[in-house]
Amino acid sequence: MEPIRVVLADDHTLLRQGLRKILELDPQFQVLDEAGDGQGAINLVRHLKPDVVLMDIHMPGVDGVEATRVLKRERPQTGVIILTAHEEEDHIIHLIEAGVDGYLLKDVSPETLYGAIVTVARGGSVLNPAIVQKALGKGRPGVTHPADELTEREKEVLRLIAQGATNAVIAGSLFISEKTVKNHITNIFRKLQVKDRTQAALYAIKNRLVKL
């Protein structure tokens, strides 16, 4: 089985070195390179085409939010996980709109970090519902879409998406084919007017379709 290819982006050299050592303890991960700023991360992804990028928010020049926006536009198949020292609610909505796949605090355990990388590399998402709801509680207005536009099966699929489940896991949980799952997801995106799984998960959390 090929290792998951990872790029690290943080302006603190010691933190990048620590992350590299943690990831290199597990043979399922391969750290391709490191960057000290957002533009460096963008350049590395363009050249190396990794599976996942672990990135800080606050970096000189291009920050993590803008870098995420560029990366998800240019190479949506590369997962982006934000690692930050604090719960920065003001940035979460911007990150979700940019298409971020995961949001973790830097004090997570290695096991949690490993699991998040694997989930995102498989096409899932890792967003802490409590953090997202706190950010939404700040009252940034946006367009909402009534949940009753979705069928019951589509709501079941949406709940699983919000929990970070991959298409294969959703198919197994609901006893349907992956092709059927993809059809449901296409309908969900169209009805909710969202462009990716992360935004769909945000909708589910915002409308309390998943339990926190």
CSV table of C-alpha atoms in Angstrom, one decimal:
chain,number,residue,atom,x,y,z
A,1,MET,CA,0.0,0.0,0.0
A,2,GLU,CA,1.4,3.4,-1.0
A,3,PRO,CA,2.1,5.8,1.9
A,4,ILE,CA,0.1,9.0,2.2
A,5,ARG,CA,2.2,11.8,0.8
A,6,VAL,CA,2.3,14.9,3.0
A,7,VAL,CA,3.5,18.5,2.8
A,8,LEU,CA,4.0,20.6,6.0
A,9,ALA,CA,3.5,24.4,6.0
A,10,ASP,CA,4.3,26.4,9.2
A,11,ASP,CA,6.6,29.4,9.8
A,12,HIS,CA,8.0,27.8,13.0
A,13,THR,CA,10.9,25.5,12.0
A,14,LEU,CA,10.8,23.6,15.3
A,15,LEU,CA,7.2,22.8,14.9
A,16,ARG,CA,7.7,21.5,11.3
A,17,GLN,CA,10.6,19.4,12.5
A,18,GLY,CA,8.4,18.0,15.3
A,19,LEU,CA,5.6,17.2,13.0
A,20,ARG,CA,7.9,15.5,10.6
A,21,LYS,CA,9.4,13.3,13.3
A,22,ILE,CA,5.9,12.3,14.5
A,23,LEU,CA,4.7,11.4,11.0
A,24,GLU,CA,7.9,9.5,10.2
A,25,LEU,CA,7.2,7.2,13.1
A,26,ASP,CA,4.4,5.7,11.1
A,27,PRO,CA,5.2,4.0,7.8
A,28,GLN,CA,1.8,4.9,6.3
A,29,PHE,CA,3.0,8.5,5.9
A,30,GLN,CA,5.7,10.1,3.8
A,31,VAL,CA,6.7,13.7,4.3
A,32,LEU,CA,7.6,15.1,1.0
A,33,ASP,CA,8.8,18.6,1.9
A,34,GLU,CA,8.3,21.6,4.2
A,35,ALA,CA,7.4,25.3,3.6
A,36,GLY,CA,7.6,28.3,5.9
A,37,ASP,CA,4.8,30.3,4.3
A,38,GLY,CA,1.6,30.0,2.3
A,39,GLN,CA,3.2,30.7,-1.1
A,40,GLY,CA,5.8,28.1,-0.4
A,41,ALA,CA,3.1,25.6,0.3
A,42,ILE,CA,1.3,26.5,-2.9
A,43,ASN,CA,4.6,26.0,-4.9
A,44,LEU,CA,5.3,22.7,-3.3
A,45,VAL,CA,1.8,21.3,-4.0
A,46,ARG,CA,2.0,22.4,-7.6
A,47,HIS,CA,5.3,20.6,-8.0
A,48,LEU,CA,4.9,17.5,-5.7
A,49,LYS,CA,1.1,16.9,-5.9
A,50,PRO,CA,0.8,15.5,-2.3
A,51,ASP,CA,-2.2,13.8,-0.9
A,52,VAL,CA,-2.5,16.1,2.2
A,53,VAL,CA,-1.1,19.4,3.3
A,54,LEU,CA,-0.8,20.2,7.1
A,55,MET,CA,-0.8,24.0,7.4
A,56,ASP,CA,-0.9,26.8,9.9
A,57,ILE,CA,-3.2,29.8,9.6
A,58,HIS,CA,-0.7,32.6,10.5
A,59,MET,CA,2.2,32.7,8.2
A,60,PRO,CA,4.1,35.6,6.6
A,61,GLY,CA,2.9,36.7,3.1
A,62,VAL,CA,0.2,34.4,2.0
A,63,ASP,CA,-1.6,33.1,5.1
A,64,GLY,CA,-3.2,29.7,5.6
A,65,VAL,CA,-6.7,30.9,4.5
A,66,GLU,CA,-5.6,32.3,1.2
A,67,ALA,CA,-3.3,29.4,0.6
A,68,THR,CA,-6.2,27.0,1.2
A,69,ARG,CA,-8.3,28.9,-1.2
A,70,VAL,CA,-5.7,28.7,-4.0
A,71,LEU,CA,-4.9,25.0,-3.4
A,72,LYS,CA,-8.5,23.9,-3.4
A,73,ARG,CA,-9.1,25.8,-6.6
A,74,GLU,CA,-6.1,24.5,-8.4
A,75,ARG,CA,-5.8,21.0,-6.9
A,76,PRO,CA,-9.0,20.0,-5.1
A,77,GLN,CA,-7.9,16.4,-4.8
A,78,THR,CA,-5.2,17.4,-2.3
A,79,GLY,CA,-6.6,17.5,1.2
A,80,VAL,CA,-5.9,20.6,3.4
A,81,ILE,CA,-5.8,20.3,7.2
A,82,ILE,CA,-5.3,23.4,9.2
A,83,LEU,CA,-3.3,23.0,12.4
A,84,THR,CA,-3.6,26.0,14.8
A,85,ALA,CA,-2.6,26.7,18.4
A,86,HIS,CA,-6.0,28.2,19.4
A,87,GLU,CA,-9.6,28.0,18.4
A,88,GLU,CA,-9.8,30.9,16.0
A,89,GLU,CA,-13.5,31.2,15.4
A,90,ASP,CA,-13.1,34.3,13.1
A,91,HIS,CA,-11.2,32.3,10.6
A,92,ILE,CA,-13.3,29.1,10.5
A,93,ILE,CA,-16.0,30.4,8.2
A,94,HIS,CA,-13.4,31.8,5.8
A,95,LEU,CA,-11.6,28.4,5.9
A,96,ILE,CA,-14.8,26.5,5.2
A,97,GLU,CA,-15.7,28.7,2.3
A,98,ALA,CA,-12.1,28.2,1.0
A,99,GLY,CA,-12.8,24.4,1.0
A,100,VAL,CA,-10.6,23.3,4.0
A,101,ASP,CA,-10.9,19.6,4.7
A,102,GLY,CA,-9.8,19.5,8.4
A,103,TYR,CA,-9.3,21.8,11.3
A,104,LEU,CA,-7.3,20.6,14.4
A,105,LEU,CA,-5.6,22.2,17.4
A,106,LYS,CA,-1.8,21.7,17.6
A,107,ASP,CA,-2.1,19.9,21.0
A,108,VAL,CA,-3.9,16.9,19.5
A,109,SER,CA,-2.4,13.5,20.1
A,110,PRO,CA,-0.4,11.8,17.4
A,111,GLU,CA,-3.1,9.2,17.1
A,112,THR,CA,-5.7,11.9,16.4
A,113,LEU,CA,-3.4,13.5,13.9
A,114,TYR,CA,-2.8,10.2,12.1
A,115,GLY,CA,-6.5,9.5,12.0
A,116,ALA,CA,-7.3,12.9,10.6
A,117,ILE,CA,-4.7,12.6,7.8
A,118,VAL,CA,-6.0,9.2,6.8
A,119,THR,CA,-9.6,10.4,6.8
A,120,VAL,CA,-8.9,13.4,4.6
A,121,ALA,CA,-6.6,11.4,2.3
A,122,ARG,CA,-9.6,9.1,1.7
A,123,GLY,CA,-11.9,12.0,0.8
A,124,GLY,CA,-13.5,12.6,4.2
A,125,SER,CA,-13.5,15.7,6.4
A,126,VAL,CA,-12.3,16.4,9.9
A,127,LEU,CA,-14.2,19.4,11.5
A,128,ASN,CA,-14.9,19.7,15.1
A,129,PRO,CA,-18.7,20.4,15.2
A,130,ALA,CA,-18.5,22.3,18.5
A,131,ILE,CA,-15.9,24.7,17.1
A,132,VAL,CA,-17.8,25.3,13.9
A,133,GLN,CA,-21.0,26.0,15.8
A,134,LYS,CA,-19.3,28.5,18.1
A,135,ALA,CA,-18.1,30.3,15.0
A,136,LEU,CA,-21.6,30.3,13.5
A,137,GLY,CA,-22.8,31.7,16.8
A,138,LYS,CA,-21.0,34.9,16.1
A,139,GLY,CA,-23.8,35.7,13.7
A,140,ARG,CA,-22.2,36.0,10.3
A,141,PRO,CA,-25.2,36.0,8.0
A,142,GLY,CA,-25.4,33.7,5.0
A,143,VAL,CA,-27.9,32.0,2.7
A,144,THR,CA,-29.7,29.1,4.3
A,145,HIS,CA,-31.4,26.3,2.6
A,146,PRO,CA,-34.4,24.4,4.2
A,147,ALA,CA,-33.5,20.9,5.2
A,148,ASP,CA,-36.9,19.7,3.9
A,149,GLU,CA,-35.6,20.0,0.3
A,150,LEU,CA,-33.7,16.8,1.0
A,151,THR,CA,-35.1,13.3,1.0
A,152,GLU,CA,-34.7,11.2,4.1
A,153,ARG,CA,-32.0,9.1,2.5
A,154,GLU,CA,-30.2,12.3,1.4
A,155,LYS,CA,-30.3,13.5,5.0
A,156,GLU,CA,-28.8,10.2,6.1
A,157,VAL,CA,-26.0,10.6,3.6
A,158,LEU,CA,-25.5,14.2,4.7
A,159,ARG,CA,-25.2,13.2,8.4
A,160,LEU,CA,-22.5,10.7,7.5
A,161,ILE,CA,-20.7,13.3,5.4
A,162,ALA,CA,-20.7,15.6,8.4
A,163,GLN,CA,-19.2,12.8,10.5
A,164,GLY,CA,-16.3,12.6,8.0
A,165,ALA,CA,-17.4,9.3,6.4
A,166,THR,CA,-16.0,8.4,3.0
A,167,ASN,CA,-18.2,7.2,0.2
A,168,ALA,CA,-17.2,3.6,0.9
A,169,VAL,CA,-18.2,3.9,4.5
A,170,ILE,CA,-21.5,5.6,3.7
A,171,ALA,CA,-22.3,2.8,1.2
A,172,GLY,CA,-21.5,0.1,3.8
A,173,SER,CA,-23.5,1.9,6.5
A,174,LEU,CA,-26.6,2.4,4.3
A,175,PHE,CA,-26.3,-0.9,2.4
A,176,ILE,CA,-26.2,0.8,-1.0
A,177,SER,CA,-23.6,1.0,-3.8
A,178,GLU,CA,-20.9,3.7,-4.0
A,179,LYS,CA,-22.4,4.8,-7.3
A,180,THR,CA,-25.7,5.4,-5.5
A,181,VAL,CA,-23.9,7.4,-2.8
A,182,LYS,CA,-22.3,9.6,-5.4
A,183,ASN,CA,-25.7,10.2,-7.0
A,184,HIS,CA,-27.1,11.2,-3.6
A,185,ILE,CA,-24.1,13.5,-2.9
A,186,THR,CA,-24.6,15.2,-6.3
A,187,ASN,CA,-28.2,15.9,-5.4
A,188,ILE,CA,-27.3,17.2,-2.0
A,189,PHE,CA,-24.8,19.6,-3.4
A,190,ARG,CA,-27.3,20.8,-6.0
A,191,LYS,CA,-30.1,21.3,-3.5
A,192,LEU,CA,-28.0,23.0,-0.9
A,193,GLN,CA,-26.0,25.0,-3.4
A,194,VAL,CA,-22.7,23.9,-2.0
A,195,LYS,CA,-19.6,22.9,-3.9
A,196,ASP,CA,-17.9,20.3,-1.6
A,197,ARG,CA,-18.3,17.9,1.3
A,198,THR,CA,-17.0,20.5,3.9
A,199,GLN,CA,-19.6,23.0,3.0
A,200,ALA,CA,-22.2,20.3,3.1
A,201,ALA,CA,-21.0,19.3,6.6
A,202,LEU,CA,-21.2,22.9,7.7
A,203,TYR,CA,-24.9,23.0,6.5
A,204,ALA,CA,-25.6,19.8,8.5
A,205,ILE,CA,-24.0,21.3,11.7
A,206,LYS,CA,-25.7,24.7,11.3
A,207,ASN,CA,-29.1,23.1,10.9
A,208,ARG,CA,-28.6,20.6,13.7
A,209,LEU,CA,-28.8,17.5,11.5
A,210,VAL,CA,-25.9,16.0,13.4
A,211,LYS,CA,-25.5,15.6,17.2
A,212,LEU,CA,-22.7,17.6,18.7
